[in-house]
Amino acid sequence: MKKTILLTLGLALTLTSCSEDKETTTTENNDNSPLAGIVLSSAPDKPLDIAVLRKTAKPGETVTFIGEVIGSDPVLMDGRAIMIMGDPKKLTACNKKPDDECERPWDVCCDDPDVITASILTVQVVDDAGKPVKAGLRGVGGVKELSTVTVTGEVAKGSNESNMLINATGIFVHPQS
């Protein structure tokens, strides 16, 4: 199960050709951050669920979808604007399972591997060269593990049925209830 999620993250790193520079920064709602402009003040209309998006979207298309920051560790990459999101209508994070003893509440380790593959994707924010911004998404607009987020972006070249990568142009973090 975790292999599928790790393969998705691996594809994101492969498709974006991350450089060897190991700069690690976490963005905490800093207006001077290279990610400050990505935050939307309101949720875009009519977002698709991730599982639906995965069945219909093609590379190069602009999409809007909603999901949660769930998957396997790490769901938020330190030092790079990359996160894993899943469809909470198809996946159940460990925090929603009574008596679950998982170490990470955002893990979806108990779900069927095929359902995980069909219900999870990788989101990244890229720079002008097409590489992930060298700043983490944690804290940007309130992003953290288990956040519900609506994303607008473009399906990245190389995305397919097994692995979907979205180049985000806008994110809206929904208030937690």
Short mmCIF file of N, CA and C in Angstrom, two decimals:
data_model
loop_
_atom_site.label_atom_id
_atom_site.label_comp_id
_atom_site.label_asym_id
_atom_site.label_seq_id
_atom_site.Cartn_x
_atom_site.Cartn_y
_atom_site.Cartn_z
N MET A 1 0.82 -1.18 0.00
CA MET A 1 0.00 0.00 0.00
C MET A 1 0.86 1.25 0.00
N LYS A 2 1.80 1.28 0.94
CA LYS A 2 2.67 2.46 1.02
C LYS A 2 3.53 2.57 -0.23
N LYS A 3 3.79 1.41 -0.88
CA LYS A 3 4.58 1.42 -2.11
C LYS A 3 3.90 2.27 -3.19
N THR A 4 2.57 2.15 -3.30
CA THR A 4 1.81 2.93 -4.29
C THR A 4 1.97 4.42 -4.02
N ILE A 5 1.82 4.82 -2.77
CA ILE A 5 1.91 6.23 -2.41
C ILE A 5 3.33 6.72 -2.62
N LEU A 6 4.31 5.92 -2.25
CA LEU A 6 5.70 6.31 -2.46
C LEU A 6 6.02 6.42 -3.94
N LEU A 7 5.42 5.55 -4.77
CA LEU A 7 5.62 5.64 -6.22
C LEU A 7 5.06 6.95 -6.75
N THR A 8 3.91 7.37 -6.22
CA THR A 8 3.31 8.64 -6.63
C THR A 8 4.24 9.80 -6.30
N LEU A 9 4.78 9.80 -5.08
CA LEU A 9 5.71 10.86 -4.69
C LEU A 9 6.97 10.77 -5.54
N GLY A 10 7.43 9.56 -5.81
CA GLY A 10 8.61 9.37 -6.65
C GLY A 10 8.40 9.92 -8.05
N LEU A 11 7.20 9.71 -8.61
CA LEU A 11 6.90 10.26 -9.93
C LEU A 11 6.96 11.78 -9.90
N ALA A 12 6.42 12.36 -8.84
CA ALA A 12 6.45 13.82 -8.73
C ALA A 12 7.89 14.32 -8.77
N LEU A 13 8.75 13.64 -8.05
CA LEU A 13 10.14 14.07 -8.02
C LEU A 13 10.82 13.82 -9.36
N THR A 14 10.50 12.72 -10.02
CA THR A 14 11.08 12.42 -11.31
C THR A 14 10.59 13.39 -12.37
N LEU A 15 9.29 13.64 -12.41
CA LEU A 15 8.73 14.53 -13.43
C LEU A 15 9.24 15.95 -13.30
N THR A 16 9.58 16.35 -12.09
CA THR A 16 9.98 17.74 -11.88
C THR A 16 11.49 17.93 -11.87
N SER A 17 12.25 16.85 -11.94
CA SER A 17 13.70 16.93 -12.00
C SER A 17 14.28 17.83 -10.92
N CYS A 18 13.98 17.49 -9.68
CA CYS A 18 14.51 18.29 -8.58
C CYS A 18 16.02 18.34 -8.64
N SER A 19 16.58 19.50 -8.36
CA SER A 19 18.03 19.66 -8.36
C SER A 19 18.60 19.04 -7.09
N GLU A 20 19.91 18.94 -7.02
CA GLU A 20 20.58 18.36 -5.87
C GLU A 20 20.64 19.33 -4.70
N ASP A 21 20.28 20.58 -4.89
CA ASP A 21 20.31 21.57 -3.83
C ASP A 21 19.36 21.13 -2.73
N LYS A 22 19.84 21.01 -1.51
CA LYS A 22 19.05 20.50 -0.39
C LYS A 22 18.50 21.60 0.51
N GLU A 23 18.30 22.78 -0.01
CA GLU A 23 17.76 23.88 0.79
C GLU A 23 16.43 23.44 1.39
N THR A 24 16.28 23.63 2.68
CA THR A 24 15.03 23.26 3.33
C THR A 24 14.45 24.45 4.07
N THR A 25 13.33 24.91 3.60
CA THR A 25 12.62 25.98 4.28
C THR A 25 11.15 25.62 4.36
N THR A 26 10.54 26.01 5.42
CA THR A 26 9.12 25.82 5.59
C THR A 26 8.48 27.19 5.59
N THR A 27 7.40 27.34 4.87
CA THR A 27 6.73 28.62 4.76
C THR A 27 5.64 28.70 5.81
N GLU A 28 5.65 29.72 6.61
CA GLU A 28 4.63 29.91 7.64
C GLU A 28 3.90 31.23 7.42
N ASN A 29 3.01 31.26 6.42
CA ASN A 29 2.20 32.44 6.14
C ASN A 29 3.01 33.71 6.02
N ASN A 30 4.09 33.68 5.31
CA ASN A 30 4.97 34.81 5.11
C ASN A 30 4.63 35.47 3.78
N ASP A 31 4.23 36.75 3.81
CA ASP A 31 3.85 37.46 2.59
C ASP A 31 5.01 37.58 1.60
N ASN A 32 6.24 37.46 2.08
CA ASN A 32 7.41 37.55 1.21
C ASN A 32 7.80 36.20 0.62
N SER A 33 7.08 35.16 0.99
CA SER A 33 7.36 33.82 0.52
C SER A 33 7.10 33.72 -0.98
N PRO A 34 7.88 32.88 -1.68
CA PRO A 34 7.60 32.67 -3.10
C PRO A 34 6.25 31.98 -3.33
N LEU A 35 5.63 31.51 -2.26
CA LEU A 35 4.34 30.83 -2.36
C LEU A 35 3.16 31.70 -1.94
N ALA A 36 3.41 32.92 -1.49
CA ALA A 36 2.34 33.78 -1.00
C ALA A 36 1.25 34.01 -2.05
N GLY A 37 1.62 34.14 -3.31
CA GLY A 37 0.65 34.42 -4.37
C GLY A 37 -0.21 33.24 -4.76
N ILE A 38 0.08 32.06 -4.26
CA ILE A 38 -0.67 30.86 -4.63
C ILE A 38 -1.97 30.73 -3.83
N VAL A 39 -2.04 31.40 -2.68
CA VAL A 39 -3.18 31.28 -1.77
C VAL A 39 -4.38 32.05 -2.32
N LEU A 40 -5.52 31.37 -2.40
CA LEU A 40 -6.77 31.97 -2.86
C LEU A 40 -7.59 32.44 -1.67
N SER A 41 -8.30 33.55 -1.84
CA SER A 41 -9.11 34.10 -0.74
C SER A 41 -10.46 33.40 -0.60
N SER A 42 -10.87 32.68 -1.63
CA SER A 42 -12.12 31.91 -1.55
C SER A 42 -11.97 30.64 -2.38
N ALA A 43 -12.79 29.68 -2.05
CA ALA A 43 -12.73 28.39 -2.75
C ALA A 43 -13.29 28.53 -4.16
N PRO A 44 -12.60 27.98 -5.15
CA PRO A 44 -13.13 27.98 -6.52
C PRO A 44 -14.43 27.18 -6.58
N ASP A 45 -15.29 27.56 -7.51
CA ASP A 45 -16.58 26.89 -7.68
C ASP A 45 -16.43 25.52 -8.34
N LYS A 46 -17.33 24.63 -7.99
CA LYS A 46 -17.51 23.33 -8.62
C LYS A 46 -16.23 22.48 -8.72
N PRO A 47 -15.52 22.28 -7.60
CA PRO A 47 -14.35 21.41 -7.67
C PRO A 47 -14.77 19.95 -7.82
N LEU A 48 -13.96 19.19 -8.55
CA LEU A 48 -14.18 17.76 -8.69
C LEU A 48 -13.58 17.03 -7.51
N ASP A 49 -14.11 15.86 -7.19
CA ASP A 49 -13.46 14.98 -6.23
C ASP A 49 -12.24 14.38 -6.92
N ILE A 50 -11.22 14.06 -6.17
CA ILE A 50 -9.98 13.54 -6.76
C ILE A 50 -10.23 12.26 -7.56
N ALA A 51 -11.04 11.34 -7.05
CA ALA A 51 -11.29 10.08 -7.77
C ALA A 51 -11.93 10.35 -9.13
N VAL A 52 -12.82 11.32 -9.21
CA VAL A 52 -13.46 11.68 -10.48
C VAL A 52 -12.42 12.34 -11.40
N LEU A 53 -11.66 13.26 -10.87
CA LEU A 53 -10.61 13.94 -11.64
C LEU A 53 -9.65 12.93 -12.25
N ARG A 54 -9.25 11.95 -11.47
CA ARG A 54 -8.28 10.95 -11.94
C ARG A 54 -8.80 10.19 -13.16
N LYS A 55 -10.11 10.02 -13.27
CA LYS A 55 -10.69 9.28 -14.39
C LYS A 55 -10.84 10.13 -15.65
N THR A 56 -10.88 11.45 -15.49
CA THR A 56 -11.25 12.29 -16.63
C THR A 56 -10.15 13.24 -17.12
N ALA A 57 -9.27 13.69 -16.25
CA ALA A 57 -8.30 14.73 -16.61
C ALA A 57 -7.14 14.19 -17.44
N LYS A 58 -6.67 15.02 -18.34
CA LYS A 58 -5.56 14.68 -19.24
C LYS A 58 -4.44 15.70 -19.07
N PRO A 59 -3.19 15.29 -19.33
CA PRO A 59 -2.08 16.24 -19.24
C PRO A 59 -2.35 17.51 -20.06
N GLY A 60 -2.03 18.66 -19.46
CA GLY A 60 -2.22 19.94 -20.12
C GLY A 60 -3.54 20.62 -19.79
N GLU A 61 -4.50 19.87 -19.22
CA GLU A 61 -5.80 20.45 -18.89
C GLU A 61 -5.73 21.23 -17.57
N THR A 62 -6.50 22.31 -17.49
CA THR A 62 -6.65 23.05 -16.25
C THR A 62 -7.79 22.41 -15.48
N VAL A 63 -7.55 22.15 -14.19
CA VAL A 63 -8.51 21.44 -13.36
C VAL A 63 -8.70 22.15 -12.01
N THR A 64 -9.82 21.88 -11.38
CA THR A 64 -10.08 22.33 -10.01
C THR A 64 -10.64 21.13 -9.26
N PHE A 65 -10.06 20.84 -8.10
CA PHE A 65 -10.48 19.67 -7.33
C PHE A 65 -10.36 19.95 -5.85
N ILE A 66 -11.01 19.08 -5.07
CA ILE A 66 -10.99 19.18 -3.61
C ILE A 66 -10.55 17.84 -3.04
N GLY A 67 -9.81 17.89 -1.95
CA GLY A 67 -9.37 16.69 -1.28
C GLY A 67 -8.74 17.04 0.05
N GLU A 68 -8.13 16.04 0.67
CA GLU A 68 -7.45 16.24 1.95
C GLU A 68 -5.98 15.93 1.80
N VAL A 69 -5.18 16.54 2.66
CA VAL A 69 -3.75 16.27 2.70
C VAL A 69 -3.59 14.99 3.51
N ILE A 70 -3.73 13.85 2.81
CA ILE A 70 -3.63 12.53 3.41
C ILE A 70 -2.84 11.63 2.49
N GLY A 71 -2.34 10.55 3.01
CA GLY A 71 -1.56 9.60 2.23
C GLY A 71 -0.60 8.89 3.16
N SER A 72 0.64 8.83 2.76
CA SER A 72 1.67 8.19 3.57
C SER A 72 2.75 9.23 3.82
N ASP A 73 3.57 8.99 4.80
CA ASP A 73 4.59 9.97 5.17
C ASP A 73 5.69 10.03 4.14
N PRO A 74 6.10 11.18 3.71
CA PRO A 74 5.56 12.49 4.08
C PRO A 74 4.46 12.92 3.12
N VAL A 75 3.43 13.58 3.62
CA VAL A 75 2.41 14.15 2.75
C VAL A 75 2.76 15.59 2.39
N LEU A 76 3.62 16.21 3.18
CA LEU A 76 4.14 17.54 2.90
C LEU A 76 5.66 17.45 2.88
N MET A 77 6.25 17.78 1.75
CA MET A 77 7.69 17.64 1.61
C MET A 77 8.40 18.88 2.15
N ASP A 78 9.36 18.67 3.03
CA ASP A 78 10.16 19.78 3.55
C ASP A 78 11.05 20.33 2.44
N GLY A 79 11.08 21.65 2.32
CA GLY A 79 11.99 22.29 1.37
C GLY A 79 11.55 22.29 -0.08
N ARG A 80 10.41 21.73 -0.38
CA ARG A 80 9.87 21.74 -1.74
C ARG A 80 8.37 21.92 -1.66
N ALA A 81 7.80 22.64 -2.61
CA ALA A 81 6.36 22.91 -2.63
C ALA A 81 5.64 21.72 -3.25
N ILE A 82 5.60 20.62 -2.51
CA ILE A 82 4.98 19.37 -2.96
C ILE A 82 4.16 18.79 -1.81
N MET A 83 2.93 18.34 -2.14
CA MET A 83 2.11 17.66 -1.13
C MET A 83 1.31 16.54 -1.80
N ILE A 84 0.96 15.57 -0.99
CA ILE A 84 0.12 14.45 -1.43
C ILE A 84 -1.30 14.74 -0.94
N MET A 85 -2.27 14.54 -1.83
CA MET A 85 -3.67 14.71 -1.46
C MET A 85 -4.46 13.47 -1.85
N GLY A 86 -5.50 13.19 -1.07
CA GLY A 86 -6.35 12.05 -1.35
C GLY A 86 -7.82 12.44 -1.30
N ASP A 87 -8.64 11.57 -1.84
CA ASP A 87 -10.08 11.78 -1.89
C ASP A 87 -10.71 11.16 -0.63
N PRO A 88 -11.19 12.00 0.31
CA PRO A 88 -11.74 11.46 1.54
C PRO A 88 -13.07 10.72 1.36
N LYS A 89 -13.65 10.79 0.17
CA LYS A 89 -14.86 10.01 -0.10
C LYS A 89 -14.51 8.57 -0.47
N LYS A 90 -13.24 8.34 -0.80
CA LYS A 90 -12.78 7.01 -1.18
C LYS A 90 -11.77 6.42 -0.19
N LEU A 91 -11.05 7.29 0.51
CA LEU A 91 -9.99 6.87 1.43
C LEU A 91 -10.35 7.28 2.85
N THR A 92 -9.92 6.48 3.81
CA THR A 92 -10.16 6.80 5.21
C THR A 92 -8.83 6.95 5.91
N ALA A 93 -8.55 8.17 6.34
CA ALA A 93 -7.33 8.42 7.10
C ALA A 93 -7.43 7.75 8.47
N CYS A 94 -6.29 7.39 9.02
CA CYS A 94 -6.25 6.66 10.29
C CYS A 94 -6.94 7.41 11.43
N ASN A 95 -6.95 8.74 11.39
CA ASN A 95 -7.58 9.50 12.47
C ASN A 95 -9.10 9.28 12.52
N LYS A 96 -9.67 8.74 11.46
CA LYS A 96 -11.12 8.51 11.41
C LYS A 96 -11.49 7.06 11.71
N LYS A 97 -10.52 6.27 12.15
CA LYS A 97 -10.76 4.87 12.46
C LYS A 97 -10.63 4.67 13.97
N PRO A 98 -11.74 4.32 14.62
CA PRO A 98 -11.70 4.11 16.07
C PRO A 98 -10.66 3.05 16.44
N ASP A 99 -9.95 3.30 17.51
CA ASP A 99 -8.95 2.37 18.04
C ASP A 99 -7.79 2.11 17.09
N ASP A 100 -7.60 2.96 16.09
CA ASP A 100 -6.48 2.79 15.17
C ASP A 100 -5.19 3.15 15.90
N GLU A 101 -4.16 2.37 15.68
CA GLU A 101 -2.89 2.61 16.35
C GLU A 101 -1.82 3.14 15.40
N CYS A 102 -2.21 3.64 14.24
CA CYS A 102 -1.24 4.19 13.30
C CYS A 102 -0.49 5.34 13.93
N GLU A 103 0.78 5.42 13.61
CA GLU A 103 1.63 6.48 14.13
C GLU A 103 1.25 7.84 13.55
N ARG A 104 0.79 7.86 12.31
CA ARG A 104 0.46 9.11 11.63
C ARG A 104 -1.04 9.14 11.31
N PRO A 105 -1.77 10.09 11.86
CA PRO A 105 -3.22 10.12 11.66
C PRO A 105 -3.65 10.37 10.22
N TRP A 106 -2.78 10.89 9.38
CA TRP A 106 -3.14 11.16 7.98
C TRP A 106 -2.84 9.98 7.07
N ASP A 107 -2.33 8.91 7.61
CA ASP A 107 -2.00 7.73 6.82
C ASP A 107 -3.28 7.06 6.31
N VAL A 108 -3.22 6.44 5.15
CA VAL A 108 -4.35 5.70 4.59
C VAL A 108 -3.95 4.23 4.38
N CYS A 109 -3.09 3.74 5.26
CA CYS A 109 -2.48 2.42 5.11
C CYS A 109 -3.45 1.25 5.13
N CYS A 110 -4.62 1.42 5.69
CA CYS A 110 -5.58 0.30 5.79
C CYS A 110 -6.47 0.17 4.56
N ASP A 111 -6.40 1.15 3.66
CA ASP A 111 -7.24 1.09 2.46
C ASP A 111 -6.64 0.17 1.40
N ASP A 112 -7.49 -0.29 0.49
CA ASP A 112 -7.08 -1.15 -0.61
C ASP A 112 -6.08 -0.41 -1.51
N PRO A 113 -4.96 -1.04 -1.87
CA PRO A 113 -3.95 -0.38 -2.70
C PRO A 113 -4.49 0.14 -4.03
N ASP A 114 -5.42 -0.56 -4.64
CA ASP A 114 -5.99 -0.09 -5.92
C ASP A 114 -6.84 1.16 -5.72
N VAL A 115 -7.54 1.22 -4.60
CA VAL A 115 -8.35 2.40 -4.29
C VAL A 115 -7.43 3.59 -3.99
N ILE A 116 -6.34 3.32 -3.29
CA ILE A 116 -5.37 4.39 -3.01
C ILE A 116 -4.84 4.96 -4.33
N THR A 117 -4.42 4.10 -5.23
CA THR A 117 -3.88 4.55 -6.52
C THR A 117 -4.88 5.40 -7.27
N ALA A 118 -6.15 5.01 -7.24
CA ALA A 118 -7.19 5.72 -8.00
C ALA A 118 -7.69 6.98 -7.29
N SER A 119 -7.25 7.20 -6.04
CA SER A 119 -7.84 8.28 -5.24
C SER A 119 -6.82 9.23 -4.64
N ILE A 120 -5.61 9.21 -5.14
CA ILE A 120 -4.55 10.04 -4.58
C ILE A 120 -3.78 10.71 -5.71
N LEU A 121 -3.23 11.87 -5.45
CA LEU A 121 -2.40 12.55 -6.44
C LEU A 121 -1.38 13.42 -5.74
N THR A 122 -0.45 13.92 -6.52
CA THR A 122 0.60 14.79 -6.00
C THR A 122 0.38 16.19 -6.55
N VAL A 123 0.48 17.18 -5.68
CA VAL A 123 0.34 18.58 -6.04
C VAL A 123 1.69 19.25 -5.83
N GLN A 124 2.08 20.08 -6.78
CA GLN A 124 3.32 20.84 -6.63
C GLN A 124 3.11 22.26 -7.15
N VAL A 125 3.92 23.18 -6.65
CA VAL A 125 3.96 24.53 -7.16
C VAL A 125 5.33 24.67 -7.81
N VAL A 126 5.34 25.03 -9.09
CA VAL A 126 6.61 25.08 -9.82
C VAL A 126 7.05 26.52 -10.10
N ASP A 127 8.36 26.68 -10.29
CA ASP A 127 8.91 27.98 -10.64
C ASP A 127 8.91 28.15 -12.16
N ASP A 128 9.51 29.23 -12.64
CA ASP A 128 9.52 29.50 -14.09
C ASP A 128 10.24 28.44 -14.90
N ALA A 129 11.13 27.68 -14.25
CA ALA A 129 11.86 26.62 -14.93
C ALA A 129 11.10 25.29 -14.88
N GLY A 130 9.94 25.28 -14.24
CA GLY A 130 9.16 24.05 -14.15
C GLY A 130 9.57 23.14 -13.02
N LYS A 131 10.39 23.62 -12.10
CA LYS A 131 10.83 22.82 -10.95
C LYS A 131 10.07 23.26 -9.71
N PRO A 132 9.87 22.33 -8.75
CA PRO A 132 9.16 22.71 -7.53
C PRO A 132 9.86 23.87 -6.82
N VAL A 133 9.06 24.82 -6.35
CA VAL A 133 9.57 25.93 -5.57
C VAL A 133 10.29 25.36 -4.36
N LYS A 134 11.42 25.96 -4.02
CA LYS A 134 12.24 25.48 -2.90
C LYS A 134 11.77 26.07 -1.58
N ALA A 135 10.54 25.80 -1.26
CA ALA A 135 9.93 26.18 0.01
C ALA A 135 8.79 25.21 0.26
N GLY A 136 8.66 24.72 1.47
CA GLY A 136 7.60 23.78 1.78
C GLY A 136 6.23 24.43 1.79
N LEU A 137 5.21 23.65 1.56
CA LEU A 137 3.83 24.14 1.57
C LEU A 137 3.23 24.20 2.98
N ARG A 138 3.86 23.55 3.95
CA ARG A 138 3.33 23.55 5.31
C ARG A 138 3.17 25.00 5.78
N GLY A 139 1.97 25.35 6.20
CA GLY A 139 1.70 26.69 6.71
C GLY A 139 1.19 27.66 5.67
N VAL A 140 1.37 27.38 4.40
CA VAL A 140 0.92 28.29 3.34
C VAL A 140 -0.60 28.29 3.33
N GLY A 141 -1.19 29.40 3.67
CA GLY A 141 -2.65 29.49 3.73
C GLY A 141 -3.26 28.61 4.81
N GLY A 142 -2.42 28.04 5.67
CA GLY A 142 -2.90 27.14 6.71
C GLY A 142 -2.75 25.66 6.37
N VAL A 143 -2.05 25.33 5.28
CA VAL A 143 -1.88 23.92 4.88
C VAL A 143 -1.14 23.15 5.96
N LYS A 144 -1.68 21.98 6.28
CA LYS A 144 -1.04 21.03 7.18
C LYS A 144 -1.65 19.66 6.90
N GLU A 145 -1.10 18.64 7.52
CA GLU A 145 -1.66 17.31 7.38
C GLU A 145 -3.13 17.34 7.78
N LEU A 146 -3.96 16.63 7.05
CA LEU A 146 -5.39 16.49 7.26
C LEU A 146 -6.20 17.71 6.85
N SER A 147 -5.57 18.76 6.30
CA SER A 147 -6.31 19.93 5.80
C SER A 147 -7.17 19.52 4.61
N THR A 148 -8.33 20.16 4.50
CA THR A 148 -9.15 20.05 3.29
C THR A 148 -8.76 21.22 2.41
N VAL A 149 -8.38 20.92 1.16
CA VAL A 149 -7.83 21.94 0.26
C VAL A 149 -8.51 21.83 -1.11
N THR A 150 -8.85 22.98 -1.67
CA THR A 150 -9.29 23.04 -3.07
C THR A 150 -8.13 23.61 -3.86
N VAL A 151 -7.80 22.94 -4.95
CA VAL A 151 -6.65 23.31 -5.79
C VAL A 151 -7.10 23.57 -7.21
N THR A 152 -6.53 24.60 -7.82
CA THR A 152 -6.67 24.84 -9.25
C THR A 152 -5.28 24.71 -9.83
N GLY A 153 -5.17 24.07 -10.98
CA GLY A 153 -3.86 23.91 -11.60
C GLY A 153 -3.95 23.17 -12.91
N GLU A 154 -2.79 22.79 -13.41
CA GLU A 154 -2.70 22.09 -14.68
C GLU A 154 -2.17 20.67 -14.46
N VAL A 155 -2.80 19.71 -15.12
CA VAL A 155 -2.32 18.33 -15.05
C VAL A 155 -0.97 18.29 -15.75
N ALA A 156 0.06 17.85 -15.02
CA ALA A 156 1.42 17.88 -15.53
C ALA A 156 1.65 16.86 -16.64
N LYS A 157 2.53 17.21 -17.54
CA LYS A 157 2.96 16.32 -18.60
C LYS A 157 3.50 15.04 -17.94
N GLY A 158 3.18 13.90 -18.49
CA GLY A 158 3.64 12.63 -17.95
C GLY A 158 2.66 11.99 -16.98
N SER A 159 1.61 12.72 -16.57
CA SER A 159 0.61 12.13 -15.70
C SER A 159 -0.15 11.06 -16.46
N ASN A 160 -0.57 10.01 -15.73
CA ASN A 160 -1.30 8.91 -16.37
C ASN A 160 -2.24 8.26 -15.37
N GLU A 161 -2.84 7.13 -15.73
CA GLU A 161 -3.79 6.45 -14.86
C GLU A 161 -3.19 6.07 -13.52
N SER A 162 -1.91 5.72 -13.51
CA SER A 162 -1.27 5.26 -12.29
C SER A 162 -0.75 6.39 -11.41
N ASN A 163 -0.36 7.48 -12.01
CA ASN A 163 0.23 8.59 -11.27
C ASN A 163 -0.23 9.91 -11.85
N MET A 164 -0.80 10.76 -11.00
CA MET A 164 -1.24 12.06 -11.46
C MET A 164 -0.51 13.14 -10.67
N LEU A 165 0.00 14.11 -11.40
CA LEU A 165 0.73 15.24 -10.83
C LEU A 165 0.07 16.53 -11.30
N ILE A 166 -0.22 17.42 -10.36
CA ILE A 166 -0.87 18.69 -10.68
C ILE A 166 0.09 19.83 -10.37
N ASN A 167 0.29 20.73 -11.34
CA ASN A 167 1.05 21.96 -11.12
C ASN A 167 0.06 23.02 -10.67
N ALA A 168 0.03 23.28 -9.38
CA ALA A 168 -0.97 24.17 -8.78
C ALA A 168 -0.70 25.63 -9.14
N THR A 169 -1.80 26.33 -9.42
CA THR A 169 -1.74 27.78 -9.64
C THR A 169 -2.52 28.51 -8.55
N GLY A 170 -3.32 27.77 -7.79
CA GLY A 170 -4.07 28.37 -6.68
C GLY A 170 -4.49 27.29 -5.69
N ILE A 171 -4.40 27.64 -4.39
CA ILE A 171 -4.88 26.71 -3.35
C ILE A 171 -5.73 27.49 -2.35
N PHE A 172 -6.78 26.83 -1.91
CA PHE A 172 -7.63 27.39 -0.86
C PHE A 172 -7.74 26.33 0.23
N VAL A 173 -7.33 26.69 1.44
CA VAL A 173 -7.42 25.78 2.58
C VAL A 173 -8.72 26.09 3.30
N HIS A 174 -9.57 25.08 3.40
CA HIS A 174 -10.87 25.25 4.04
C HIS A 174 -10.69 25.32 5.57
N PRO A 175 -11.46 26.17 6.22
CA PRO A 175 -11.39 26.24 7.68
C PRO A 175 -11.77 24.88 8.27
N GLN A 176 -11.08 24.49 9.33
CA GLN A 176 -11.41 23.22 9.96
C GLN A 176 -12.55 23.42 10.94
N SER A 177 -13.44 22.44 10.94
CA SER A 177 -14.60 22.56 11.84
C SER A 177 -14.39 21.81 13.12
#
